[in-house]
Each structure stands twice: as structure tokens, then as C-alpha cells.
Coordinates of C-alpha atoms in Angstrom, one line a residue:
Chain M
M831 CA 2.8 11.7 -3.5
H832 CA 3.3 8.0 -3.6
E833 CA 7.0 8.2 -4.3
L834 CA 7.7 10.3 -1.2
G835 CA 6.4 7.5 1.0
I836 CA 8.6 5.1 -0.9
V837 CA 11.6 7.4 -0.4
F838 CA 11.1 7.4 3.4
H839 CA 11.1 3.6 3.3
I840 CA 14.3 3.5 1.3
I841 CA 16.0 5.9 3.8
K842 CA 14.9 3.8 6.7
E843 CA 16.2 0.6 5.1
V844 CA 19.6 2.3 4.1
K845 CA 20.0 3.7 7.6
K846 CA 19.7 0.2 9.0
A847 CA 22.3 -1.1 6.6
M848 CA 24.6 1.8 7.5
Q849 CA 24.3 1.1 11.2
E850 CA 25.0 -2.6 10.7
N851 CA 28.1 -1.8 8.7
N852 CA 29.3 1.1 11.0
C853 CA 29.0 3.7 8.2
S854 CA 28.0 7.3 8.8
K855 CA 27.8 8.7 5.3
V856 CA 26.1 7.2 2.2
S857 CA 27.1 8.5 -1.3
K858 CA 25.1 6.3 -3.6
V859 CA 22.0 4.1 -3.5
V860 CA 21.2 1.7 -6.4
M861 CA 17.6 0.7 -6.9
N862 CA 15.9 -1.9 -9.1
I863 CA 12.6 -0.5 -10.3
G864 CA 10.2 -2.7 -12.3
E865 CA 8.4 -1.3 -15.3
V866 CA 5.0 -2.0 -13.8
S867 CA 5.9 -1.2 -10.2
T868 CA 3.7 2.0 -10.3
V869 CA 6.8 4.0 -9.3
V870 CA 7.6 6.9 -11.6
P871 CA 11.5 7.2 -11.7
Y872 CA 11.3 10.9 -12.4
Y873 CA 9.2 11.6 -9.3
L874 CA 11.2 9.2 -7.2
E875 CA 14.4 11.1 -8.0
D876 CA 12.7 14.5 -7.2
C877 CA 11.4 13.2 -3.9
W878 CA 14.8 11.7 -3.2
N879 CA 16.7 14.9 -3.7
W880 CA 14.4 16.8 -1.4
A881 CA 14.4 14.1 1.3
V882 CA 18.2 13.4 1.4
S883 CA 19.0 17.2 1.8
K884 CA 17.2 17.0 5.2
E885 CA 18.7 13.7 6.4
E886 CA 22.0 13.5 8.3
G887 CA 24.6 11.4 6.5
F888 CA 22.6 11.5 3.2
Q889 CA 23.6 14.9 1.9
G890 CA 24.4 14.7 -1.8
C891 CA 23.7 11.0 -1.9
K892 CA 23.0 9.9 -5.5
L893 CA 20.1 7.7 -6.5
E894 CA 20.8 5.3 -9.3
I895 CA 17.8 3.6 -10.9
K896 CA 17.9 0.4 -12.9
M897 CA 14.7 -0.2 -14.8
L898 CA 13.6 -3.8 -15.2
D899 CA 11.3 -5.0 -18.0
A900 CA 8.0 -6.5 -17.0
V901 CA 7.3 -10.0 -18.2
T902 CA 4.0 -12.0 -18.0
W903 CA 3.6 -15.8 -18.1
C904 CA 0.8 -17.5 -19.9
D905 CA -0.2 -20.7 -18.2
D906 CA -2.2 -22.0 -21.1
C907 CA 0.4 -21.9 -23.9
K908 CA 3.4 -21.9 -21.4
S909 CA 5.1 -18.9 -22.9
E910 CA 6.3 -15.4 -21.8
Y911 CA 5.5 -12.1 -23.3
P912 CA 6.2 -8.4 -22.6
T913 CA 3.5 -7.1 -20.1
V914 CA 3.3 -3.4 -21.1
A915 CA 2.6 -4.2 -24.8
H916 CA -0.1 -6.9 -24.2
G917 CA -1.4 -6.5 -20.6
K918 CA -3.4 -9.4 -19.2
T919 CA -4.1 -11.1 -22.5
C920 CA -1.5 -13.5 -24.0
P921 CA -0.6 -12.4 -27.6
H922 CA 0.3 -16.0 -28.5
C923 CA -3.0 -17.8 -27.7
G924 CA -5.4 -15.1 -26.5
S925 CA -5.8 -16.6 -23.0
G926 CA -6.3 -14.4 -19.9
N927 CA -4.9 -17.2 -17.6
T928 CA -1.7 -15.2 -17.1
W929 CA 0.3 -13.7 -14.3
L930 CA 3.2 -11.3 -13.8
L931 CA 6.6 -13.1 -13.6
R932 CA 8.6 -9.9 -12.9
G933 CA 8.5 -6.2 -13.3
N934 CA 6.9 -5.0 -10.1
E935 CA 10.2 -4.7 -8.1
V936 CA 10.9 -1.8 -5.8
E937 CA 14.2 -3.1 -4.5
I938 CA 17.4 -1.6 -3.0
L939 CA 20.2 -3.4 -4.8
E940 CA 23.2 -1.9 -3.0
I941 CA 24.6 1.2 -1.4
E942 CA 28.0 2.9 -1.3
A943 CA 28.8 4.2 2.2
I944 CA 31.7 5.3 4.4
Chain J
M1256 CA 54.2 19.2 -4.8
Q1257 CA 53.9 18.1 -1.2
I1258 CA 50.3 19.4 -1.0
I1259 CA 49.4 17.4 -4.1
H1260 CA 50.9 14.3 -2.7
Y1261 CA 49.0 14.8 0.5
L1262 CA 45.7 15.3 -1.3
S1263 CA 46.0 12.3 -3.4
A1264 CA 47.0 10.2 -0.5
R1265 CA 44.0 11.4 1.4
K1266 CA 41.7 10.8 -1.5
L1267 CA 43.0 7.2 -1.9
K1268 CA 42.4 6.7 1.8
I1269 CA 38.7 7.7 1.4
M1270 CA 38.3 5.5 -1.7
E1271 CA 39.6 2.6 0.3
K1272 CA 37.1 3.2 3.0
V1273 CA 34.0 3.4 0.8
K1274 CA 32.1 0.2 1.2
V1275 CA 29.7 -1.3 -1.3
I1276 CA 27.0 -2.9 0.8
E1277 CA 24.7 -5.3 -1.0
I1278 CA 21.1 -5.1 0.3
K1279 CA 19.0 -6.7 -2.4
K1280 CA 15.8 -6.2 -0.4
S1281 CA 12.4 -5.0 -1.5
I1282 CA 11.4 -1.8 0.3
F1283 CA 8.0 -3.5 1.2
E1284 CA 9.8 -6.3 3.0
E1285 CA 10.3 -4.5 6.4
N1286 CA 6.7 -3.2 6.3
G1287 CA 5.5 -6.7 5.5
R1288 CA 7.3 -8.0 8.6
E1289 CA 5.8 -5.3 10.8
A1290 CA 2.4 -6.0 9.5
D1291 CA 2.7 -9.8 10.2
E1292 CA 3.8 -9.0 13.8
L1293 CA 0.8 -6.7 14.2
R1294 CA -1.6 -9.3 12.9
A1295 CA -0.2 -11.9 15.3
E1296 CA -0.7 -9.5 18.3
L1297 CA -4.2 -8.7 17.2
K1298 CA -5.0 -12.4 17.0
K1299 CA -3.8 -12.8 20.6
K1300 CA -5.9 -9.9 21.8
G1301 CA -8.9 -11.1 19.7
V1302 CA -9.2 -7.8 17.8
F1303 CA -10.2 -7.9 14.1
L1304 CA -8.7 -5.1 12.0
L1305 CA -10.5 -4.2 8.7
N1306 CA -8.7 -2.0 6.3
L1307 CA -11.2 0.0 4.2
M1308 CA -9.9 1.6 1.0
S1309 CA -11.4 3.5 -1.9
S1310 CA -11.2 6.6 -4.2
P1311 CA -12.1 9.9 -2.6
G1312 CA -15.8 10.5 -2.7
S1313 CA -16.9 6.8 -3.1
G1314 CA -18.9 7.0 0.1
K1315 CA -16.5 5.4 2.7
T1316 CA -17.7 7.4 5.7
T1317 CA -21.4 7.0 4.8
T1318 CA -20.9 3.2 4.3
L1319 CA -19.1 3.0 7.6
I1320 CA -21.9 4.7 9.4
A1321 CA -24.6 2.4 8.0
T1322 CA -22.4 -0.7 8.7
I1323 CA -21.5 0.3 12.2
N1324 CA -25.1 1.1 13.1
A1325 CA -26.0 -2.5 11.9
I1326 CA -23.5 -4.2 14.1
K1327 CA -22.7 -1.9 17.1
D1328 CA -25.1 -3.7 19.5
K1329 CA -23.6 -7.0 18.8
I1330 CA -19.8 -6.3 19.0
K1331 CA -17.5 -3.5 20.3
V1332 CA -16.3 -1.4 17.3
A1333 CA -14.0 1.6 17.0
V1334 CA -12.9 3.5 13.9
M1335 CA -9.6 5.1 12.9
E1336 CA -10.0 7.7 10.2
A1337 CA -6.9 8.4 8.2
D1338 CA -6.7 11.6 6.2
I1339 CA -4.0 14.0 5.1
D1340 CA -5.6 16.7 7.2
S1341 CA -8.8 17.7 9.1
D1342 CA -11.0 15.7 11.5
V1343 CA -14.4 16.1 9.9
D1344 CA -14.7 12.3 9.2
A1345 CA -13.9 11.2 12.8
I1346 CA -16.4 13.7 14.2
K1347 CA -19.1 12.7 11.7
I1348 CA -18.7 9.0 12.6
K1349 CA -18.8 9.7 16.3
E1350 CA -21.9 11.9 16.0
A1351 CA -23.8 9.4 13.7
T1352 CA -23.0 6.2 15.6
G1353 CA -21.8 7.1 19.1
I1354 CA -18.8 4.7 18.9
E1355 CA -15.2 5.6 19.6
S1356 CA -13.6 7.3 16.6
I1357 CA -10.1 8.8 16.2
Q1358 CA -8.5 10.8 13.5
L1359 CA -5.0 9.8 12.2
H1360 CA -3.1 12.4 10.2
T1361 CA -0.7 11.0 7.7
G1362 CA 1.2 14.3 7.3
G1363 CA 0.9 14.5 3.6
M1364 CA 1.5 10.8 3.0
C1365 CA -0.9 9.0 0.7
H1366 CA -1.2 5.8 2.6
L1367 CA -0.8 4.2 6.0
D1368 CA 1.9 1.6 6.7
A1369 CA 2.0 -1.0 9.5
E1370 CA 3.8 1.2 12.0
M1371 CA 1.4 4.1 11.6
T1372 CA -1.5 1.7 12.0
R1373 CA 0.0 0.3 15.2
Q1374 CA 0.3 3.8 16.6
G1375 CA -3.3 4.4 15.8
L1376 CA -4.4 1.1 17.5
D1377 CA -2.4 2.1 20.6
N1378 CA -4.7 5.1 21.0
L1379 CA -7.9 3.0 21.0
S1380 CA -9.5 1.6 24.1
E1381 CA -9.0 -2.0 25.2
G1382 CA -11.4 -4.9 24.7
L1383 CA -12.4 -4.1 21.1
D1384 CA -13.8 -6.8 18.8
L1385 CA -13.4 -4.8 15.6
A1386 CA -11.2 -1.9 14.7
I1387 CA -11.9 -0.4 11.3
L1388 CA -9.2 1.6 9.5
E1389 CA -10.5 4.1 7.0
N1390 CA -7.5 4.5 4.8
V1391 CA -6.6 7.6 2.8
G1392 CA -8.8 7.9 -0.3
N1393 CA -6.5 6.6 -3.0
L1394 CA -6.4 3.4 -5.0
V1395 CA -2.7 3.2 -5.7
C1396 CA -0.5 3.5 -2.6
P1397 CA -2.6 1.9 0.1
A1398 CA -2.6 -1.3 -2.0
E1399 CA 1.2 -1.6 -1.7
F1400 CA 1.6 -1.2 2.0
D1401 CA 0.2 -4.0 4.2
T1402 CA -1.3 -2.3 7.3
G1403 CA -1.5 -5.5 9.4
A1404 CA -5.3 -5.8 8.7
V1405 CA -7.0 -9.2 8.8
R1406 CA -9.1 -8.3 5.8
N1407 CA -8.9 -5.7 3.1
A1408 CA -12.1 -4.2 1.8
M1409 CA -12.6 -1.6 -0.9
I1410 CA -15.5 0.5 -2.1
L1411 CA -16.2 1.1 -5.8
S1412 CA -19.0 3.5 -6.4
V1413 CA -21.2 3.3 -9.5
P1414 CA -20.3 6.8 -11.0
E1415 CA -16.6 5.6 -11.0
G1416 CA -17.4 3.1 -13.8
H1417 CA -17.3 -0.7 -14.0
D1418 CA -13.9 -0.8 -15.7
K1419 CA -12.0 0.4 -12.5
P1420 CA -10.7 -3.1 -11.8
L1421 CA -8.8 -2.9 -15.1
K1422 CA -7.3 0.5 -14.2
Y1423 CA -6.2 -0.4 -10.7
P1424 CA -5.3 -4.1 -10.8
L1425 CA -3.2 -4.2 -7.7
M1426 CA -5.9 -2.7 -5.4
F1427 CA -8.5 -5.3 -6.6
S1428 CA -6.1 -8.2 -6.4
I1429 CA -5.4 -7.6 -2.6
C1430 CA -9.0 -7.0 -1.6
D1431 CA -11.1 -9.7 0.1
V1432 CA -14.3 -7.7 -0.4
V1433 CA -15.5 -5.2 -2.9
L1434 CA -18.5 -3.1 -2.1
I1435 CA -20.2 -1.6 -5.1
N1436 CA -21.8 1.5 -3.6
K1437 CA -24.4 4.0 -4.8
T1438 CA -26.6 1.4 -6.5
D1439 CA -29.5 3.9 -6.3
V1440 CA -28.0 5.8 -9.2
L1441 CA -27.5 2.8 -11.5
P1442 CA -30.3 3.9 -13.8
Y1443 CA -28.4 7.1 -14.6
F1444 CA -25.0 5.6 -15.4
D1445 CA -23.7 3.1 -18.0
F1446 CA -22.5 0.8 -15.3
D1447 CA -22.5 -2.8 -16.2
M1448 CA -22.7 -4.9 -13.0
D1449 CA -21.9 -8.2 -14.7
K1450 CA -18.9 -6.8 -16.4
C1451 CA -17.7 -5.3 -13.1
R1452 CA -18.0 -8.7 -11.4
E1453 CA -16.1 -10.3 -14.3
Y1454 CA -13.3 -7.7 -14.1
I1455 CA -13.0 -8.1 -10.3
A1456 CA -12.8 -11.9 -10.7
M1457 CA -10.1 -11.5 -13.3
R1458 CA -8.0 -9.7 -10.7
N1459 CA -9.0 -11.8 -7.7
P1460 CA -11.3 -14.8 -8.2
A1461 CA -11.8 -15.1 -4.4
A1462 CA -13.1 -11.6 -3.8
K1463 CA -16.6 -11.3 -2.4
V1464 CA -18.7 -8.6 -4.1
F1465 CA -21.6 -6.8 -2.3
P1466 CA -23.7 -4.3 -4.2
I1467 CA -24.9 -1.8 -1.6
C1468 CA -26.5 1.6 -1.3
A1469 CA -25.1 3.3 1.9
R1470 CA -27.6 6.1 1.7
T1471 CA -30.7 4.0 1.6
G1472 CA -29.2 1.0 3.5
E1473 CA -29.9 -1.5 0.7
G1474 CA -27.5 -4.4 0.8
V1475 CA -25.6 -3.1 3.9
D1476 CA -26.9 -6.1 6.0
S1477 CA -25.2 -8.7 3.8
F1478 CA -21.9 -6.9 4.3
A1479 CA -22.5 -6.4 8.0
N1480 CA -23.3 -10.1 8.4
W1481 CA -20.1 -11.1 6.5
L1482 CA -18.2 -8.8 8.8
L1483 CA -19.8 -10.4 12.0
E1484 CA -18.9 -13.9 10.7
E1485 CA -15.3 -12.9 10.0
V1486 CA -14.9 -11.3 13.4
A1487 CA -16.3 -14.5 15.1
L1488 CA -13.9 -16.7 13.1
W1489 CA -10.9 -14.5 14.0
K1490 CA -11.8 -14.7 17.7
N1491 CA -11.9 -18.6 17.7

């Protein structure tokens, strides 16, 4: 249950933001989730709904997930390509000298709170 | 009419109060900060923390016993065993090596974070040279949460296959050391050692690879010596 651990970390982070902004109830949390972040959105939502029902000030809080595409950079032919379709090998030149540019985000973008 | 007016006014008031707070922060950031703090404290105390990870059944506990027996006369070692439940591993280590060994329960969680590691360390005695954290058997989640360890090690056992670095890229990219365990069964599996080294290097060119057999003790000394050198470096 990888997603459950992540949910606990989100709640911890959101609580801190609520404290700093003198809020007592949160109604929405918006997340950026990268395509290759290893987080399964469906499980994340499931764990979220279970965890927020037990947390004061979080009851009914919605989780909005924005999926971000994964992009890899090839350092040999200096080009970008979609990670999921081609993995570690550059489809333009066949090089393995590549690294992930973006797509592994697990990020809290913003929250709506009172 | 009056009631309707009252309700909409109240609703408007609530709408005005709702704040949109921009956070834009990775959920690993806070844990990363706690891990850095823990490492700095360990440096001050001269305690080396090794985070050992692997799949379930790769031989973590047997490898630990063989390694600890090779170094326990030279440095003071203690072990923290993290599992979802039970204390069989902690008891096994204590009985086989005689060193201090405690069990951490993660309460269903699949990994340990920096805060949980700190709580575990607080329960160990003072004056340690080396604390080993045996993380939960899992190759996905422990790779994402920095525990505050000085070095990360993982065990890949021969029956798991040489292509594991391709399937769990993150785990291999964060490990300083990969132990390839159960080399005694190499003749029975289509395990390609060269390919395995190549795949590990693809994920992490700096990773050290030690083929070992924890059961017979073969190759354990090379790993034990590496560990002793690392501990000595950390204490300088």
C-alpha cells in the first residue's frame, strides 16, 4: 500500500499549510502526478477517501489529480521523446545516454480551505 | 423570501472565506529535509546508518547475520528490523550474532520514512559505530523515501532474475551497493551475471556490485570490508 503512505504525507503537508493560513477546514486538494511517478491515481483516490474520513477538518475533502506526461532527454542527439512509449532508449538515435526530464512528480499544487 | 435571502447571503460569505492556498511542493520534500537533518546529527555522533533494502525472500536477514559476524569484533553494531508485523527477524539476528537488535513495526506501511527511522534510532544504545536498518521487503516504496541513511544497499537474489534493474529502475538508481545473493544456485538459473552488472550500471554507473552467498559465506568478506571502510571514512 504505497499510495496510503503518500496520502499520509499529503495530509501532513496540507495540515501545515492550513495552520500557517489559519484555516480549519479543507475542501479540495489539487495534486500534480507524473506519468512515471509509480503512483496509481485510482489507488491514491481510494486511500484518500478512506484517510480523510478519519481526519478532523478533512471530511469530504476532494482530491483533484492532474496527470503530467513523462518526457525523456537524449543527451546524444539533444532531443526529447515520450518516456512511456520508448523507455530508456532514444527513438531518434538509439542511444541509451538519456535521462528523465519530467514525469515523476508527486506534488501538491494548491488547496482550497476555510 | 427572507429565508432565501439569508441563505444566499450566508453562502456568499462562505465563498468569500474560501482561500486558495498555493503549495507547489513535492510530498517528498519534507521527508528529504528531515532525512538531511538526521544525517547531520549522525555525522556529529559518529554513527553510520546503512539502509538495506530488497524484495521479500532475497536473504536480507541471512546476509545481515553473515556480515555482522564478520565485523562485530571490530566495531559496535546494532540492527533495526522493519516489518509490517512480527518480531521473528529481530529475534533471529540477536540469537545468531549476540548484538543489539530491535523490531520496528510500520503498522501496515510499506516503507520507513526519516521520522520513523529517527524514532528507531532513539531506541538504540549510545556509542554505536554502525546502525543497520533492514527496511520492509519491497522494491518500490522504500526507494522513494530517504531514511537519513549514509549509504543505501540492496540485495538482488539470483532466483529473482538478472533483469530486475530494468523493472525497478528507481531502486537501483539510489543504491550505492548491490549485493547479488544466492550465487550457490547460479547453475540452476538462467541468471546472466554480466548482463545484470550492465543493467545495474545503466541505472547507476557508480553502484558497487558484490556477488555473495550468505549461506556459505562466499563473498561476504568483500562487502564487510567495504562497510568497515565506509564507517571509518564517516567517522573522520
